[in-house]
Short mmCIF file of C-alpha atoms and ligand atoms in Angstrom, two decimals:
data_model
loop_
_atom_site.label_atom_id
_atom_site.label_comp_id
_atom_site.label_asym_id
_atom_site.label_seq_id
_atom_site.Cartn_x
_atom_site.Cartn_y
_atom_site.Cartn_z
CA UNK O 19 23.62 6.96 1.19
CA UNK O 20 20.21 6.29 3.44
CA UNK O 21 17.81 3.82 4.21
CA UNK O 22 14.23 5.93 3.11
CA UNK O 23 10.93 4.29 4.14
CA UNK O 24 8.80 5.38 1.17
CA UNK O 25 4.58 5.39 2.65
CA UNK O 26 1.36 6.54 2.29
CA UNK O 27 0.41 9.23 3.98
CA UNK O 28 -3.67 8.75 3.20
CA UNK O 29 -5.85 5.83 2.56
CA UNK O 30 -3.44 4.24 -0.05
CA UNK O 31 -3.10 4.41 -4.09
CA UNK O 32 -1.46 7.80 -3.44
CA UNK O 33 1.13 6.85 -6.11
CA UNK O 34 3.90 5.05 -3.82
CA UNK O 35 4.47 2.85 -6.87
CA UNK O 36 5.44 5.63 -9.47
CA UNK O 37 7.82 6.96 -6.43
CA UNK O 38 9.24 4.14 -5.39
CA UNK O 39 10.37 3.41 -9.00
CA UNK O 40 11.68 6.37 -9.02
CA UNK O 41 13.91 6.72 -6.45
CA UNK O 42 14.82 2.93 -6.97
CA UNK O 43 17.14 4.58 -9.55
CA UNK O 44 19.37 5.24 -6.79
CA UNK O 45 18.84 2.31 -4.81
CA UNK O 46 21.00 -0.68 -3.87
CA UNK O 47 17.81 -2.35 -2.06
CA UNK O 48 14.09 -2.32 -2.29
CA UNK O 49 12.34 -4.04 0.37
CA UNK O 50 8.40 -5.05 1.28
CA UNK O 51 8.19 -5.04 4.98
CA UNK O 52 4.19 -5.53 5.37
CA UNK O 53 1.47 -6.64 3.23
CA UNK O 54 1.06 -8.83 0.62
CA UNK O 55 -1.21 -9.29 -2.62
CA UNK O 56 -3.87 -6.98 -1.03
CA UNK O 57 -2.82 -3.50 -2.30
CA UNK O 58 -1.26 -2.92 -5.96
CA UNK O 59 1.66 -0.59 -7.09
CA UNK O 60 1.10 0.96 -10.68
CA UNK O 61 4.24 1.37 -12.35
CA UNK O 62 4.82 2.50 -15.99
CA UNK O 63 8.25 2.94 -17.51
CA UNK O 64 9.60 1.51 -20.78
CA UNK O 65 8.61 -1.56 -20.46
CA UNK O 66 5.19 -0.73 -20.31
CA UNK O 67 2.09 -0.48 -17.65
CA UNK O 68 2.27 -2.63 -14.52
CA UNK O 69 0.60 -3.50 -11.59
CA UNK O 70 3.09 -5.04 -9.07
CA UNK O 71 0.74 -6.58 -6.19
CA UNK O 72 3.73 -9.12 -4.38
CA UNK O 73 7.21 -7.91 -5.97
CA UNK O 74 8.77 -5.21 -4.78
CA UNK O 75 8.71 -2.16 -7.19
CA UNK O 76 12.58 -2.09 -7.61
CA UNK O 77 11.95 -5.27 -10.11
CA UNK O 78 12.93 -2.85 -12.98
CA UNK O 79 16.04 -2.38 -12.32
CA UNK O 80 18.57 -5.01 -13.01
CA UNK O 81 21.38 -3.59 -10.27
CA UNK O 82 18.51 -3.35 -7.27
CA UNK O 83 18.01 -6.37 -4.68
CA UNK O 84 14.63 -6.70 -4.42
CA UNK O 85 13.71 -8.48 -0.97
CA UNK O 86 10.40 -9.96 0.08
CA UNK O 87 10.94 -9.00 4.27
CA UNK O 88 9.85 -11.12 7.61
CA UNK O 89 7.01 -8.68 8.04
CA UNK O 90 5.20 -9.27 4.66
CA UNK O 91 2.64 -11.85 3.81
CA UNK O 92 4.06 -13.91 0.83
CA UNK O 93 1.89 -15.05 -1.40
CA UNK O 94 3.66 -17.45 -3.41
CA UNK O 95 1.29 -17.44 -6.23
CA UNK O 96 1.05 -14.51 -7.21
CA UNK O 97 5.08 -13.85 -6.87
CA UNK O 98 5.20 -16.48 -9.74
CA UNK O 99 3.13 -15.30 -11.48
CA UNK O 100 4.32 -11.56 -11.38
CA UNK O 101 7.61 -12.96 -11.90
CA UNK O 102 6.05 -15.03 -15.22
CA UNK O 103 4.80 -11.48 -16.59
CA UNK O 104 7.61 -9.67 -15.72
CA UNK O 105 9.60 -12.23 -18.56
CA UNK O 106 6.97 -12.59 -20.66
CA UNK O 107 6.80 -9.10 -20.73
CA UNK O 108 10.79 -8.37 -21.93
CA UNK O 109 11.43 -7.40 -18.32
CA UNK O 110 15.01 -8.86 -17.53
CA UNK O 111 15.18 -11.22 -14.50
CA UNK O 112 15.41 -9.25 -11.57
CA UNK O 113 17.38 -10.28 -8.39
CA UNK O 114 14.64 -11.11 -5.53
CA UNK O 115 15.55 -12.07 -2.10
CA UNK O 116 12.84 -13.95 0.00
CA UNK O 117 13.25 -13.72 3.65
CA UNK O 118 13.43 -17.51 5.27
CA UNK O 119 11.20 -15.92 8.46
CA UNK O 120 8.89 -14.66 6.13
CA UNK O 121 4.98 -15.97 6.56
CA UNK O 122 3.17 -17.45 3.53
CA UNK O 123 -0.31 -17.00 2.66
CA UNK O 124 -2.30 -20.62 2.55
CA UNK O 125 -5.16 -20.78 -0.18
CA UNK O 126 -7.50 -21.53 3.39
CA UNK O 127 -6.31 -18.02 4.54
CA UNK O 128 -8.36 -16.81 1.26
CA UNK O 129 -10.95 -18.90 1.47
CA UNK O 130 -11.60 -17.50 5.22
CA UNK O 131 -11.22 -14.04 4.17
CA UNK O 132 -14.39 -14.55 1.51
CA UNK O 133 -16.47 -16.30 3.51
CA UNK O 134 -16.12 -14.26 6.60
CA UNK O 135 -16.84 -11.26 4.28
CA UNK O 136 -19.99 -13.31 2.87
CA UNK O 137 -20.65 -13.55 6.63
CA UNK O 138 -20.50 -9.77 7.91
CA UNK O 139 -22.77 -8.61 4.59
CA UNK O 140 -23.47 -4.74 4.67
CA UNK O 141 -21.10 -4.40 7.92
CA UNK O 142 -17.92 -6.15 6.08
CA UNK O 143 -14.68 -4.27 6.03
CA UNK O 144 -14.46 -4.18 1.91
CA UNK O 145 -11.60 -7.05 2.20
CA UNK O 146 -9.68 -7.48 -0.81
CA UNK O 147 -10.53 -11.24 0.01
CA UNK O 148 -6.20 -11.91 -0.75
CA UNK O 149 -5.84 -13.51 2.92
CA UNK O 150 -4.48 -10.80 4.63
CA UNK O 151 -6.07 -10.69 7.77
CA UNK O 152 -6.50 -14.32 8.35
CA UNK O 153 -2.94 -14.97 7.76
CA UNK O 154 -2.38 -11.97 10.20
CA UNK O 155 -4.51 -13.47 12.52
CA UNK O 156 -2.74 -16.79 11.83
CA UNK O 157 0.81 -14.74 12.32
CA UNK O 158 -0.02 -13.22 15.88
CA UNK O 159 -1.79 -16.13 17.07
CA UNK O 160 1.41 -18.30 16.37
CA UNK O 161 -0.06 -20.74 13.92
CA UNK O 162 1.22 -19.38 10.74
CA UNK O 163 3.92 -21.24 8.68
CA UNK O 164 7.56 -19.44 7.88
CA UNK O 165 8.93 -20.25 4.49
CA UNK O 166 12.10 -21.84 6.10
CA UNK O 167 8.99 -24.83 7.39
CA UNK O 168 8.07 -25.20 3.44
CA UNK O 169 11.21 -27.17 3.01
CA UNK O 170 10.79 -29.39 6.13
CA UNK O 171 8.34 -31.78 5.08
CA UNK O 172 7.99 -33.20 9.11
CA UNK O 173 7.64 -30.06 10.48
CA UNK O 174 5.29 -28.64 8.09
CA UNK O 175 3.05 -31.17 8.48
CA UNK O 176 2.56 -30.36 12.15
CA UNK O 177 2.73 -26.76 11.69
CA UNK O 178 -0.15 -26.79 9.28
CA UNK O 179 -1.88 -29.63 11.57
CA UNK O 180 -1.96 -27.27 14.38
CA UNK O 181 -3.04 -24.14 12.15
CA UNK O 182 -5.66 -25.97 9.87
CA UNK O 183 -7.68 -27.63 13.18
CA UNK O 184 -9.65 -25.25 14.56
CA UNK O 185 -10.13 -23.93 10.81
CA UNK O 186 -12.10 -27.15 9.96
CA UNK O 187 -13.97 -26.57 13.00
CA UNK O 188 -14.92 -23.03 11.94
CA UNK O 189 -15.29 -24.76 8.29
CA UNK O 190 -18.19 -27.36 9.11
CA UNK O 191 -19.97 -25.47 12.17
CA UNK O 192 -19.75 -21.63 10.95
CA UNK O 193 -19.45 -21.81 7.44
CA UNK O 194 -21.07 -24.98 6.52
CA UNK O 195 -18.32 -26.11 4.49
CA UNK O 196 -16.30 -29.12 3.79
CA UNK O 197 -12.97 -29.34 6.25
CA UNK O 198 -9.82 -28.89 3.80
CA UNK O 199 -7.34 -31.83 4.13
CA UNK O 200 -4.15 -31.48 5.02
CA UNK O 201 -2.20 -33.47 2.48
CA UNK O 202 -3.99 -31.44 -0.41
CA UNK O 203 -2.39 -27.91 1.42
CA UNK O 204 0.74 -29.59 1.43
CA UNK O 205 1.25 -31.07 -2.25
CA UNK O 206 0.50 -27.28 -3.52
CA UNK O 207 2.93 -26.20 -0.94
CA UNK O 208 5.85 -28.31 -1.66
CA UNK O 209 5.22 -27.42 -5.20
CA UNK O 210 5.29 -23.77 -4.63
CA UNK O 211 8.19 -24.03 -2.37
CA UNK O 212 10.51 -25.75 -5.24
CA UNK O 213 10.03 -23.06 -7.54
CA UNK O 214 10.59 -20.54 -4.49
CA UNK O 215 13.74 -21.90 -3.39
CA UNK O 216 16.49 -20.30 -5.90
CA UNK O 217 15.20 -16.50 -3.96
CA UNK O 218 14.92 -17.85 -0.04
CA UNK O 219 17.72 -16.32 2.17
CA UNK O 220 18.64 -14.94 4.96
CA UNK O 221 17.34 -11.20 4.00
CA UNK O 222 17.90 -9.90 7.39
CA UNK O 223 21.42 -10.36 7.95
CA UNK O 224 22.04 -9.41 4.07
CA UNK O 225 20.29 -5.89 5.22
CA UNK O 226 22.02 -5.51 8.13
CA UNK O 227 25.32 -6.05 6.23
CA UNK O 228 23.80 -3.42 3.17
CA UNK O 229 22.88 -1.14 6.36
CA UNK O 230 26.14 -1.39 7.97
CA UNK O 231 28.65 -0.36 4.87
CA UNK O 232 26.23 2.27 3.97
CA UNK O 233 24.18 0.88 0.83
CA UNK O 234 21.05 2.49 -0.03
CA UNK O 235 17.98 0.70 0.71
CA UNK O 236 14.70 1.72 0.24
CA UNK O 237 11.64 0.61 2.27
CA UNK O 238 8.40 0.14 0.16
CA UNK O 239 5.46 0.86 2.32
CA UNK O 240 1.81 -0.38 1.19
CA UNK O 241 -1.38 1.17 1.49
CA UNK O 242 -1.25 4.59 4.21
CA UNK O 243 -0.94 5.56 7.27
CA UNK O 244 -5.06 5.73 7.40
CA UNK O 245 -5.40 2.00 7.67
CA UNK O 246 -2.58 1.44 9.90
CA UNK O 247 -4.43 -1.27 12.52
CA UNK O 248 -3.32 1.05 15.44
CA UNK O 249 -3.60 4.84 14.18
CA UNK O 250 -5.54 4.45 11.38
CA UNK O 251 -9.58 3.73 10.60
CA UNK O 252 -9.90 0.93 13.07
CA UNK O 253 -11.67 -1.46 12.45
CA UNK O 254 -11.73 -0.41 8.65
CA UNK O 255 -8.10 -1.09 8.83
CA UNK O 256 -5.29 -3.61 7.04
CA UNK O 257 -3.69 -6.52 9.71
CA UNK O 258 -0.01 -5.12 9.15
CA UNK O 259 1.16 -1.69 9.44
CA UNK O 260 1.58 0.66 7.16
CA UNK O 261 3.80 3.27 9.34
CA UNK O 262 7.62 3.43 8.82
CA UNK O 263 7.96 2.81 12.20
CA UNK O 264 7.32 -0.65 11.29
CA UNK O 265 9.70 -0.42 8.49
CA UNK O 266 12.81 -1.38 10.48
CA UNK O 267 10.88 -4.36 11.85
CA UNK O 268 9.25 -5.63 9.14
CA UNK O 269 12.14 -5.29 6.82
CA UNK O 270 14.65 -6.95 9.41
CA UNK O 271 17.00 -3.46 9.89
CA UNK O 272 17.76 -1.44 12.82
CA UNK O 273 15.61 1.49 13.48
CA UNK O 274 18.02 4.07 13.93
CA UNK O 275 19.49 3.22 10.14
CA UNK O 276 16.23 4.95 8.92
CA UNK O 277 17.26 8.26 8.23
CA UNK O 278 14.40 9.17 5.34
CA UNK O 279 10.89 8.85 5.76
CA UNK O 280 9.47 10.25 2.37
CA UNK O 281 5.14 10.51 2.86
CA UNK O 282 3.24 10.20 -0.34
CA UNK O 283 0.28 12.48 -0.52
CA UNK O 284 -1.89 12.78 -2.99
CA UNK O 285 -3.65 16.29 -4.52
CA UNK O 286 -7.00 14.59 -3.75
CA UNK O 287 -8.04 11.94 -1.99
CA UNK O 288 -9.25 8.51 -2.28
CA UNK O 289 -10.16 5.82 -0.95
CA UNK O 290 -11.06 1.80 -1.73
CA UNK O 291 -13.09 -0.51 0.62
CA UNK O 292 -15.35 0.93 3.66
CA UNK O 293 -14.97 3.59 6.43
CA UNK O 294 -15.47 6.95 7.83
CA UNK O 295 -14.13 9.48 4.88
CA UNK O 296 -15.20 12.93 5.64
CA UNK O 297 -14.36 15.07 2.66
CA UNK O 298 -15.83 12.17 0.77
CA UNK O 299 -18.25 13.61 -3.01
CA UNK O 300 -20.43 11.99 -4.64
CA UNK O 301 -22.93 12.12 -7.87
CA UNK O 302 -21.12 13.94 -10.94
CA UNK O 303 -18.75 15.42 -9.11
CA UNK O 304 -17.04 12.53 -7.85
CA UNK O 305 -17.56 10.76 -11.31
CA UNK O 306 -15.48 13.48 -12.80
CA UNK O 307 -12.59 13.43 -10.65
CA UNK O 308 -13.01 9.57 -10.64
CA UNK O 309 -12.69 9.58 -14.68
CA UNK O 310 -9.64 12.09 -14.17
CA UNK O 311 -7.24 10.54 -11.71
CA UNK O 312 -4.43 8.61 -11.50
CA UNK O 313 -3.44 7.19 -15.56
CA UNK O 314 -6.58 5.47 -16.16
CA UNK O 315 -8.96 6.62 -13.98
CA UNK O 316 -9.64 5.86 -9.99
CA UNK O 317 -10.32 2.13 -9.89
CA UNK O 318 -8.66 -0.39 -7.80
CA UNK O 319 -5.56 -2.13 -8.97
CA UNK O 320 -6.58 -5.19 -7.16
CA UNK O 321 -10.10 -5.20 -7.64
CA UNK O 322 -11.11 -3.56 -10.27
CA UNK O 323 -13.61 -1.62 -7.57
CA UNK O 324 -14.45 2.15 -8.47
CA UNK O 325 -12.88 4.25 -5.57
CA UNK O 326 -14.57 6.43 -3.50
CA UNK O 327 -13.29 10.43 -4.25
CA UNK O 328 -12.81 13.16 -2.12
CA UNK O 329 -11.25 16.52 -2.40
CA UNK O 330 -7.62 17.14 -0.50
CA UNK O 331 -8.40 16.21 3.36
CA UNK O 332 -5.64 18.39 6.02
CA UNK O 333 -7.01 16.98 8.54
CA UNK O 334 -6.41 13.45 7.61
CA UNK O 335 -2.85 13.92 5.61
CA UNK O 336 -1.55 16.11 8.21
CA UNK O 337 -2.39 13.09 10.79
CA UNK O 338 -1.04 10.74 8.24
CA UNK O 339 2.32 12.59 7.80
CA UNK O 340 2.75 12.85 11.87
CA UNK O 341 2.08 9.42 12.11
CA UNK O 342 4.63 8.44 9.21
CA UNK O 343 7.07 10.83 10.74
CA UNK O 344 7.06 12.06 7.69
CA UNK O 345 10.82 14.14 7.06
CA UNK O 346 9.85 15.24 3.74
CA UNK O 347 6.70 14.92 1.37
CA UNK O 348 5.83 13.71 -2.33
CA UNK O 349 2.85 15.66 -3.56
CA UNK O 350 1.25 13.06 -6.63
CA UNK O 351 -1.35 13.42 -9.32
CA UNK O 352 -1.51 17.24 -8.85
CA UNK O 353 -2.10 17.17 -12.71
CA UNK O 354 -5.15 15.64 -12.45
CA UNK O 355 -6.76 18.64 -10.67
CA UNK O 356 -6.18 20.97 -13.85
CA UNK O 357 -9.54 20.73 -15.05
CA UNK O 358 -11.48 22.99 -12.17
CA UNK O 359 -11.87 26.76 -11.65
CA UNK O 360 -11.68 26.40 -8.22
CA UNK O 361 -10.37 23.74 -5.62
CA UNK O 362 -12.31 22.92 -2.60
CA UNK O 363 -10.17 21.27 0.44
CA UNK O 364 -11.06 20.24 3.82
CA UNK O 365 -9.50 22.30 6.82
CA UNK O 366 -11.10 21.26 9.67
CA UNK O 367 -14.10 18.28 10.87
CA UNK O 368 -17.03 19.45 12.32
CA UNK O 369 -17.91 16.45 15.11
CA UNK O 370 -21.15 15.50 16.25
CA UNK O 371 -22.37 18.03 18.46
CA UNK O 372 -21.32 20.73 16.28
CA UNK O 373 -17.49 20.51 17.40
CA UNK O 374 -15.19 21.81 15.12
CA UNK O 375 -11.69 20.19 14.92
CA UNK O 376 -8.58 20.12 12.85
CA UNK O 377 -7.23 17.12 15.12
CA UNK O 378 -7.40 13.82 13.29
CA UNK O 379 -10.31 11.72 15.80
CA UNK O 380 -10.66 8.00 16.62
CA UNK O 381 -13.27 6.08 14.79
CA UNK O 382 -15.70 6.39 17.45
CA UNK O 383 -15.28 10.17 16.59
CA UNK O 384 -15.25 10.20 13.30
CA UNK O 385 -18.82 8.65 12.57
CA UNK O 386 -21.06 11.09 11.20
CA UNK O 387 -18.42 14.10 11.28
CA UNK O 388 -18.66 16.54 8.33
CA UNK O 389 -15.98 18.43 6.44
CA UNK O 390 -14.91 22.35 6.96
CA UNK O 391 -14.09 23.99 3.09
CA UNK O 392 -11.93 26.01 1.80
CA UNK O 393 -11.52 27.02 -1.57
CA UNK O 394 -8.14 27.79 -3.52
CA UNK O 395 -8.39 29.37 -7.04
CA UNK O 396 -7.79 26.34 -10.29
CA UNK O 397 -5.08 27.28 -12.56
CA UNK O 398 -7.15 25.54 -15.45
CA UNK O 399 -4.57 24.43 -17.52
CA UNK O 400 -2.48 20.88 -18.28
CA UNK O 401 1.00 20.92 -15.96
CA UNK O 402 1.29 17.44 -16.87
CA UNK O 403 4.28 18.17 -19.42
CA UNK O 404 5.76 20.66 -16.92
CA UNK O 405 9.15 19.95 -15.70
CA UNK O 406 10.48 22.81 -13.28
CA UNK O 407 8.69 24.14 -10.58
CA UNK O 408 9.20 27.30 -11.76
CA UNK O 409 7.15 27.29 -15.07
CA UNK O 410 4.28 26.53 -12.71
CA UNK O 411 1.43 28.28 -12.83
CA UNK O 412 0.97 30.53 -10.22
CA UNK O 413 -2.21 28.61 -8.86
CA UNK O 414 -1.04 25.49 -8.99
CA UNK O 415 2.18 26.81 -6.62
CA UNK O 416 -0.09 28.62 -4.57
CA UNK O 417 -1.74 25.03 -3.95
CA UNK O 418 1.19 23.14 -3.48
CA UNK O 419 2.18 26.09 -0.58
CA UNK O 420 -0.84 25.91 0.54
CA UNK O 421 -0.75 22.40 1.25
CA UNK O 422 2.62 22.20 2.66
CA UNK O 423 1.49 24.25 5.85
CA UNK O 424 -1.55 22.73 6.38
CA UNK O 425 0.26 19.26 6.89
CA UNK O 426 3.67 20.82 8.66
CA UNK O 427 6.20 18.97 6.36
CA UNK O 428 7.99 20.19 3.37
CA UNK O 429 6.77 18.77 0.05
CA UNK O 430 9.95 18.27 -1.61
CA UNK O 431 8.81 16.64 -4.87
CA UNK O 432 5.76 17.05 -7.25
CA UNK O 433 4.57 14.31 -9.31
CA UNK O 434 2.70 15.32 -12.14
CA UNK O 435 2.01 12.98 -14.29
CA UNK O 436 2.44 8.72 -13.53
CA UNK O 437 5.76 8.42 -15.99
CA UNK O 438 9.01 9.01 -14.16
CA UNK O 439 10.08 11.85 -16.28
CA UNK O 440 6.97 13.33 -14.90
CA UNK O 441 8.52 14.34 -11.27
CA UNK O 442 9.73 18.06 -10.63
CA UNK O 443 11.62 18.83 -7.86
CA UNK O 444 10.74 21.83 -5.62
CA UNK O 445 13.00 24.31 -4.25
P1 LIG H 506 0.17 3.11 -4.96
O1 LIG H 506 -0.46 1.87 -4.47
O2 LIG H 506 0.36 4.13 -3.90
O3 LIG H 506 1.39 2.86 -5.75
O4 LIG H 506 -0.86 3.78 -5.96
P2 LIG H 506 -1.66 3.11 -7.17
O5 LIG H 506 -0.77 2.52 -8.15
O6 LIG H 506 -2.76 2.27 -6.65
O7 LIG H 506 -2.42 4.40 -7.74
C1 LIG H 506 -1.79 5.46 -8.22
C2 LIG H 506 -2.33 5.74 -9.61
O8 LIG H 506 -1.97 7.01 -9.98
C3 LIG H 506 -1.76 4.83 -10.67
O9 LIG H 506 -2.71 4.66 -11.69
C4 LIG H 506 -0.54 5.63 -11.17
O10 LIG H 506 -0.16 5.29 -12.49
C5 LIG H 506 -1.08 7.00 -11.11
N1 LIG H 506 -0.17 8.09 -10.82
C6 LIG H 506 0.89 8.13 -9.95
N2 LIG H 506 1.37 9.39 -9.89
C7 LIG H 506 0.58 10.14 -10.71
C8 LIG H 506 0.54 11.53 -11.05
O11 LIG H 506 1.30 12.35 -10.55
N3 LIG H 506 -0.44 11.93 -11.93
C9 LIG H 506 -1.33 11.08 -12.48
N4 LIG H 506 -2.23 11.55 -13.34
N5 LIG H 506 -1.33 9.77 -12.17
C10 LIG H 506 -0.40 9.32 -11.30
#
């Protein structure tokens, strides 16, 4: 029995969703310790195809708790309404846990996040406009509101008078906006916060007692190590990290209870929103891979937005897995390279200046650096119905070898297609 943090160990949407359900199998627990409606988890098992945004991805199975963590940013919205299309959907109710210390998103946390988008044009940070960052801001700046203040009228009054009054200022005089009143925020809050109420507890010391007799939990990580605020593609960033050393804090656990930290890394790589991504394509080469990956093709879960493609980055992944301290490695969508007679990957960054690197740089860095190819031979052939490593082709192991040492960790599973069967174990 373990408490595994399951991440990213690249820019997100490497498949964490897919894995996570997975492995839930065996789970007791599946906890969101960061994040919120921003990122989505594609999951598709018998009941169909979904894209979980706000519940954790352990929702399918009736035996797993499924707990909403301090550390995430809880929309309440779209938890009812995930929860609404989970029923609708012949998806039996699932047991969800809502942390009383969590922080919930307030519809002006949105409305910020578009305008100051609006604001920064051409040198915006390809938001997901779902609040994240002003409710971060809110968070760290002490002005945000916990769910256990939803059911305090009094004291969510004040809390939300103190965090909506310099909003209204930045309203009327930056924006040129109306000011939002107070006692509109708080009529959909209250109203939220009755149908929330059956699922608020005190997560943490339910953990800690799940932690202490042994029960295995699982730690859902969203988006990758990439856009972690402090090690990843600041400022083209999320406001929460994505590392598992957050995990423990976020989820409301000790840290030395994590004894897994599974990476996800995908075959290829890509990549939604702005910033530097050096083994970025483009033109019809990028369309094709685009039109190829993941089980409908590359677009955002969220958004909608076409991703940006790229062929397998070292450089980046290895970074990603260090910064994860990654103990083992999930290799996804390999399937999806099957179509190409030979594989290009990126070893190395050539800097400005003509430096060559295969250290991961800071942002400053990064800016205009190109990417160092390899090439490893396609096995041209569908794997997607494969289930041992063994009937492999020899390519396609050759690849996933080849892979392993470039990034340092041991890539214990293969995912080769987005249905659980779909997942072969490596030797
Ligand atoms: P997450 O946020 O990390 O869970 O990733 P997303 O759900 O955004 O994106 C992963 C996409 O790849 C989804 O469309 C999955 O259904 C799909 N997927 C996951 N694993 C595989 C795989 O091994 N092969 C293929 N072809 N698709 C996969």
């Amino acid at each position: 029995m373990t408490v595994t943090a399951i991440v990213g160990a690249n820019w997100g949407d490497e498949g964490k969703g897919k894995m996570t359900d997975v492995l839930a199998a065996e789970a007791a627990c599946v906890v969101r310790f960061q994040g919120g409606s921003n990122a989505g988890h594609t999951i598709m098992n018998d009941f169909g195809k979904f894209s979980l945004h706000m519940l954790p991805s352990g929702v399918f199975y009736p035996s797993v708790k499924n707990v909403i963590g301090p550390g995430a940013a809880l929309d309440v919205k779209a938890l009812l309404t995930e929860w609404n299309e989970l029923a609708e959907r012949g998806v039996p109710a699932p047991e969800l846990y809502v942390s009383e210390r969590a922080q919930v998103v307030l519809p002006i946390h949105r409305l910020l996040d578009e305008l100051e988008e609006e604001r920064l044009g051409e040198r915006g940070f390809g938001s997901t406009k779902r609040g994240i960052a002003p409710f971060y801001a809110d968070k760290y700046a002490k002005l945000g509101i916990q769910v256990a203040d939803l059911f305090d009228a009094k004291r969510l009054k004040l809390r939300l008078e103190q965090c909506l009054a310099p909003k209204n200022v930045l309203l009327q005089h930056l924006y040129e906006r109306p000011p939002v009143r107070i006692e509109e925020i708080m009529e959909q809050l209250q109203s939220e916060a009755k149908l929330l109420r059956p699922y608020v507890s005190d997560t943490t010391f339910m953990l800690q007692e799940a932690a202490g007799k042994g029960e295995s939990i699982l730690l859902e990580g969203q988006l990758g190590a990439l856009r972690d605020p402090d090690h990843g593609i600041y400022p083209f960033s999320t406001s929460s990290s994505t590392l598992a050393g957050f995990a423990s804090i976020g989820a409301g656990i000790p840290a030395s209870s994590i004894t897994k930290v599974v990476a996800v890394v995908k075959a290829y790589s890509s990549c939604a929103g702005a910033g530097p991504f050096v083994s970025e394509i483009d033109g019809a080469e990028a369309d094709e891979l685009r039109r190829r990956g993941g089980d409908a093709g590359e677009y955002g879960v969220t958004t909608g937005r076409p991703r940006r493609m790229g062929w397998f980055d070292a450089v980046a992944t290895r970074y990603g897995c260090r910064m994860q301290g990654a103990t083992e490695t999930v290799l996804t969508n390999l399937d999806v390279l099957g179509y190409l007679d030979e594989i290009p990957v990126c070893v190395g960054y050539e800097l400005k200046g003509g430096i060559r690197t295969d250290r991961f740089p800071v942002t400053a860095k990064l800016e205009g650096a190109k990417p160092i190819w390899k090439s490893m031979p396609g096995w041209r052939s569908d794997i997607s119905r494969i289930s041992s490593y063994e009937a492999l082709p020899e390519q396609a192991k050759r690849y996933i070898r080849f892979v392993e040492t470039e990034i340092g960790i041991r890539i214990a599973t293969v995912s080769v297609g987005p249905r659980r069967e779909q997942t072969i174990n490596c030797p």
